Coordinates of C-alpha atoms in Angstrom, one line a residue:
M58 CA -23.4 -54.7 41.1
K59 CA -25.5 -57.4 39.5
Q60 CA -25.7 -55.3 36.3
R61 CA -21.9 -54.9 36.1
L62 CA -21.5 -58.7 36.4
I63 CA -24.0 -59.2 33.6
L64 CA -22.1 -56.7 31.3
S65 CA -18.8 -58.3 32.1
S66 CA -20.1 -61.7 31.2
A67 CA -21.5 -60.4 27.9
A68 CA -18.1 -58.8 27.1
I69 CA -16.3 -62.0 27.8
S70 CA -18.7 -63.9 25.6
V71 CA -18.3 -61.5 22.7
F72 CA -14.5 -61.5 23.1
S73 CA -14.5 -65.3 23.1
S74 CA -16.6 -65.4 19.9
L75 CA -14.2 -63.1 18.1
I76 CA -11.2 -65.2 19.1
A77 CA -13.0 -68.3 17.8
Y78 CA -13.9 -66.6 14.5
F79 CA -10.4 -65.4 13.7
A80 CA -9.0 -68.8 14.7
L81 CA -11.3 -70.5 12.3
A82 CA -10.6 -67.9 9.6
D83 CA -6.8 -68.4 10.0
S84 CA -7.2 -72.1 9.9
D85 CA -9.3 -71.9 6.7
I86 CA -6.7 -69.6 5.0
Y87 CA -3.9 -71.9 6.0
A88 CA -5.8 -74.9 4.7
Q89 CA -6.4 -73.2 1.4
G90 CA -2.8 -72.2 1.0
A91 CA -1.5 -75.7 1.9
R92 CA -4.0 -77.7 -0.2
P93 CA -4.8 -76.0 -3.5
S94 CA -7.5 -78.0 -5.3
G95 CA -10.0 -78.0 -8.1
P96 CA -10.1 -75.6 -11.1
A97 CA -7.9 -73.0 -9.3
A98 CA -5.0 -75.5 -9.0
K99 CA -5.3 -76.6 -12.6
Q100 CA -5.4 -73.0 -13.8
T101 CA -2.3 -72.2 -11.8
A102 CA -0.5 -75.2 -13.3
S103 CA -1.6 -74.1 -16.8
V104 CA -0.3 -70.6 -16.3
I105 CA 3.1 -71.9 -15.1
K106 CA 3.3 -74.3 -18.1
A107 CA 2.3 -71.6 -20.6
E108 CA 5.0 -69.2 -19.1
D109 CA 7.6 -72.0 -19.3
R110 CA 6.7 -72.6 -22.9
S111 CA 6.8 -68.9 -23.7
V112 CA 10.3 -68.6 -22.3
K113 CA 11.4 -71.7 -24.1
F114 CA 10.3 -70.6 -27.5
A115 CA 11.4 -67.0 -27.0
A116 CA 14.9 -68.4 -26.4
A117 CA 14.5 -70.7 -29.5
A118 CA 13.5 -67.7 -31.6
F119 CA 16.5 -65.8 -30.5
E120 CA 18.7 -68.7 -31.6
N121 CA 16.9 -69.1 -34.9
R122 CA 17.5 -65.4 -35.6
R123 CA 21.3 -66.2 -35.4
L124 CA 21.3 -69.5 -37.1
R125 CA 19.3 -68.6 -40.2
R126 CA 22.2 -66.4 -41.3
S127 CA 25.1 -68.3 -39.8
L128 CA 24.4 -72.1 -39.6
Q129 CA 27.2 -74.0 -41.3
W130 CA 26.0 -77.2 -43.0
P131 CA 27.3 -79.4 -45.8
F132 CA 25.6 -79.8 -49.2
G133 CA 27.3 -81.2 -52.2
D134 CA 30.9 -80.3 -52.3
K135 CA 30.4 -77.0 -50.5
T136 CA 29.7 -75.7 -47.0
Q137 CA 26.5 -73.7 -47.0
T138 CA 25.7 -70.8 -44.6
G139 CA 22.4 -70.3 -43.0
W140 CA 18.8 -71.3 -44.1
N141 CA 17.5 -67.8 -44.9
V142 CA 17.0 -68.8 -48.5
Y143 CA 14.7 -71.6 -47.5
V144 CA 12.3 -69.7 -45.2
P145 CA 9.3 -69.7 -47.6
L146 CA 9.7 -73.5 -48.1
I147 CA 10.1 -74.1 -44.4
S148 CA 7.2 -71.9 -43.5
Y149 CA 4.9 -73.8 -45.9
A150 CA 6.1 -77.2 -44.6
I151 CA 5.4 -76.3 -41.0
G152 CA 2.2 -74.4 -41.8
T153 CA 3.0 -70.9 -40.5
D154 CA 3.3 -67.4 -41.9
S155 CA 4.9 -66.1 -38.7
D156 CA 8.2 -64.2 -38.8
P157 CA 11.2 -66.7 -38.7
D158 CA 12.5 -64.8 -35.7
S159 CA 9.3 -65.2 -33.7
A160 CA 8.3 -67.6 -30.9
E161 CA 5.3 -68.7 -33.0
F162 CA 7.7 -69.9 -35.8
A163 CA 9.8 -71.7 -33.2
L164 CA 6.7 -73.4 -31.9
A165 CA 5.8 -74.6 -35.4
V166 CA 9.3 -75.9 -35.9
S167 CA 9.0 -77.8 -32.6
K168 CA 5.9 -79.6 -33.8
W169 CA 7.7 -80.5 -37.0
Q170 CA 10.7 -81.8 -35.0
Q171 CA 8.5 -84.0 -32.9
K172 CA 6.8 -85.5 -35.9
S173 CA 10.2 -86.1 -37.4
G174 CA 11.5 -87.9 -34.3
L175 CA 13.7 -85.0 -33.2
D176 CA 13.8 -83.2 -29.9
G177 CA 11.2 -80.5 -30.1
T178 CA 13.4 -77.6 -29.1
G179 CA 12.1 -75.2 -31.7
V180 CA 15.6 -74.4 -32.8
L181 CA 16.2 -74.9 -36.5
D182 CA 19.6 -76.5 -36.2
Q183 CA 21.5 -78.7 -38.7
A184 CA 19.6 -81.9 -37.9
T185 CA 16.3 -80.1 -38.4
L186 CA 17.3 -78.5 -41.6
E187 CA 18.4 -82.0 -42.9
S188 CA 14.9 -83.3 -42.0
F189 CA 13.5 -80.6 -44.3
T190 CA 15.9 -81.2 -47.2
K191 CA 15.1 -84.9 -47.1
Y192 CA 11.4 -84.2 -47.1
W193 CA 11.7 -81.9 -50.1
Q194 CA 14.0 -84.3 -52.0
S195 CA 11.5 -87.1 -51.4
R196 CA 8.9 -85.3 -53.3
R197 CA 11.0 -84.9 -56.5
L198 CA 11.2 -87.2 -59.5
G199 CA 14.2 -89.2 -58.3
R200 CA 16.0 -91.1 -61.0
G201 CA 13.5 -90.7 -63.8
T202 CA 13.8 -92.5 -67.2
L203 CA 14.6 -90.6 -70.4
A204 CA 11.6 -89.2 -72.1
A205 CA 10.2 -91.2 -75.0
T206 CA 10.2 -89.2 -78.2
D207 CA 6.5 -89.7 -78.7
T208 CA 5.7 -88.1 -75.3
L209 CA 7.3 -84.8 -76.1
L210 CA 5.8 -81.8 -77.8
A211 CA 7.1 -78.5 -78.8
A212 CA 5.7 -75.6 -76.8
P213 CA 5.2 -72.2 -78.4
I214 CA 8.2 -69.8 -78.1
G215 CA 5.8 -67.4 -76.3
D216 CA 5.9 -69.7 -73.3
F217 CA 9.7 -69.2 -72.9
F218 CA 11.7 -66.6 -71.1
D219 CA 14.1 -66.3 -74.0
S220 CA 12.3 -65.3 -77.2
T221 CA 15.4 -66.3 -79.2
R222 CA 15.7 -69.8 -77.8
S223 CA 16.5 -72.5 -80.4
P224 CA 13.5 -74.5 -81.7
D225 CA 15.4 -77.6 -80.7
L226 CA 15.1 -76.6 -77.0
L227 CA 11.3 -76.0 -76.8
Q228 CA 10.3 -79.5 -76.0
L229 CA 8.7 -81.0 -72.9
E230 CA 6.5 -83.9 -71.9
A231 CA 2.9 -83.4 -73.0
E232 CA 1.2 -84.0 -69.6
T233 CA 3.7 -81.8 -67.9
Y234 CA 3.0 -79.0 -70.4
A235 CA -0.7 -79.3 -69.8
A236 CA -0.2 -79.1 -66.0
Y237 CA 2.1 -76.1 -66.5
K238 CA -0.5 -74.2 -68.5
R239 CA -3.2 -74.9 -65.8
M240 CA -0.8 -73.6 -63.2
I241 CA 0.1 -70.5 -65.1
A242 CA -3.6 -69.7 -65.7
A243 CA -4.2 -69.7 -61.9
A244 CA -1.0 -67.8 -61.1
A245 CA -1.8 -65.1 -63.7
K246 CA -5.1 -64.5 -62.0
D247 CA -3.8 -64.4 -58.5
L248 CA -0.7 -62.4 -59.3
Q249 CA -2.3 -60.2 -61.9
L250 CA 0.4 -61.0 -64.5
K251 CA 0.3 -59.4 -67.8
L252 CA -1.6 -61.3 -70.5
S253 CA -2.1 -61.2 -74.2
G254 CA -5.4 -60.8 -75.9
S255 CA -5.6 -64.6 -76.2
G256 CA -5.1 -65.1 -72.5
E257 CA -1.5 -66.2 -72.7
L258 CA 1.4 -64.6 -70.8
A259 CA 2.2 -61.3 -72.6
A260 CA 5.4 -61.0 -74.6
N261 CA 6.8 -58.5 -72.1
E262 CA 5.8 -60.6 -69.0
K263 CA 8.8 -62.6 -67.8
F264 CA 7.6 -64.1 -64.6
L265 CA 6.8 -67.8 -64.6
K266 CA 7.8 -68.3 -68.2
I267 CA 9.9 -71.4 -69.0
I268 CA 13.7 -70.9 -69.0
S269 CA 14.5 -74.5 -69.8
A270 CA 12.5 -77.7 -70.3
Y271 CA 13.5 -81.0 -71.9
R272 CA 17.3 -81.4 -72.4
S273 CA 18.7 -84.4 -74.1
P274 CA 21.7 -86.3 -72.7
A275 CA 23.7 -85.0 -75.6
Y276 CA 22.8 -81.4 -74.8
Q277 CA 23.5 -82.0 -71.1
E278 CA 27.0 -83.2 -72.1
S279 CA 27.6 -80.0 -74.1
L280 CA 26.6 -78.0 -71.1
R281 CA 29.0 -79.9 -68.9
K282 CA 31.9 -79.2 -71.3
K283 CA 31.0 -75.5 -71.1
E284 CA 31.2 -75.6 -67.3
P285 CA 34.0 -78.1 -66.4
N286 CA 34.6 -76.5 -63.0
A287 CA 31.0 -75.9 -62.0
G288 CA 30.9 -78.7 -59.5
R289 CA 27.7 -80.1 -60.9
A290 CA 29.0 -83.6 -61.4
A291 CA 25.6 -85.2 -62.1
L292 CA 24.6 -82.6 -64.7
A293 CA 25.4 -84.7 -67.8
T294 CA 23.9 -88.0 -66.8
N295 CA 21.3 -87.6 -64.1
S296 CA 19.5 -84.3 -64.9
P297 CA 15.7 -84.5 -64.4
H298 CA 15.4 -82.4 -67.5
S299 CA 16.1 -85.5 -69.5
T300 CA 12.7 -86.9 -68.4
G301 CA 10.8 -84.0 -70.0
H302 CA 9.0 -83.5 -66.6
A303 CA 11.4 -80.8 -65.2
L304 CA 11.0 -77.1 -65.8
D305 CA 13.2 -74.1 -65.0
I306 CA 10.7 -71.2 -64.5
Y307 CA 11.6 -67.6 -64.2
V308 CA 11.0 -66.3 -60.6
G309 CA 13.1 -63.2 -60.7
G310 CA 16.7 -62.0 -60.5
E311 CA 19.3 -63.8 -62.7
P312 CA 17.4 -66.7 -64.1
V313 CA 19.6 -69.7 -63.0
K314 CA 22.5 -68.3 -60.9
T315 CA 23.1 -70.1 -57.6
E316 CA 24.8 -67.3 -55.7
D317 CA 23.1 -66.9 -52.3
S318 CA 22.4 -63.2 -53.0
N319 CA 20.6 -64.1 -56.2
R320 CA 18.6 -66.9 -54.7
L321 CA 17.7 -64.8 -51.7
L322 CA 16.3 -62.2 -54.1
Q323 CA 14.3 -64.9 -56.0
V324 CA 12.6 -66.4 -53.0
Q325 CA 11.3 -63.0 -51.9
T326 CA 9.3 -62.4 -55.1
P327 CA 5.5 -62.9 -55.2
A328 CA 6.0 -65.4 -58.1
Y329 CA 8.2 -67.7 -56.1
K330 CA 6.1 -67.4 -53.0
W331 CA 3.0 -68.3 -55.0
L332 CA 4.7 -71.4 -56.4
V333 CA 5.7 -72.5 -52.9
K334 CA 2.1 -72.4 -51.7
N335 CA 0.3 -73.5 -54.9
A336 CA 2.5 -75.5 -57.3
D337 CA 1.8 -78.8 -55.6
R338 CA -1.9 -78.4 -56.5
F339 CA -0.9 -78.8 -60.1
G340 CA 1.6 -81.6 -59.5
F341 CA 4.8 -79.5 -59.4
Y342 CA 7.4 -79.8 -56.6
P343 CA 10.6 -77.8 -56.0
Y344 CA 14.3 -78.5 -56.0
F345 CA 14.9 -76.6 -52.8
Y346 CA 18.4 -75.4 -53.8
E347 CA 17.3 -73.8 -57.1
P348 CA 14.3 -71.6 -56.7
W349 CA 13.6 -71.7 -60.4
H350 CA 13.6 -75.6 -60.7
W351 CA 10.2 -77.4 -60.5
E352 CA 9.4 -81.0 -61.4
Y353 CA 6.1 -82.5 -62.4
V354 CA 5.3 -85.5 -60.2
P355 CA 1.6 -86.3 -60.4
G356 CA 0.0 -88.3 -57.6
K357 CA 2.3 -87.2 -54.7

């Protein structure tokens, strides 16, 4: 009888211990669930934030895919459609080689927007595109003065796209020409352009040759009369070509046609993409609307 009582007491003791253990365990689990703390809590918050950002920029990428071919925006006297032509320039400005339809591209756009005082949505809308065009335009010559005669030199006809170009149209400012030659030497090496025995661009190599350089006001006026309905109202009086610092350079397609299809072809060539990423090292900056037009602005 005494033995049975001892066993019963032991069983009760074990049972009580188990109850106490599970009670404490449940209490601990509840406390952990109710009060996340330390590195685990921070990690959870980071994961949630990263997931939110991923969703945000995936949505922005989807919208960019639509807008780069359909965004309606004013420029000059015409409504422009999309920003597909400007993808190489935009990508260089925001420091990414990501596909323009990607979330990574949208993230880079967002960072640009924030630096520009815009809402960092990652969507390349009209306001964001205008921030890019203002930036590109700010790097150009602006209203330059007419080139002084003693600053001009006549470049060899071999440097020009058109081997039959008039000798009167081979001039450009001397420092600009020297910078152009340095740039072409680097480009020829990187792009493996065809060279002559003397190291110049070969006669049958068209890429990066000069289409047009210095143009006098009188010549500008003659061009204007030839294109009275071209919609280029500032051509005769404000052309940067009159400074001797502006060059039209062959980058592919029809040399100087502004149709979207031609410009889209031009901006996809290795020559144009090389200029976008390298021309500023030599002091040249683009006119964004014309892929062939580059201006020498040292010290930018």
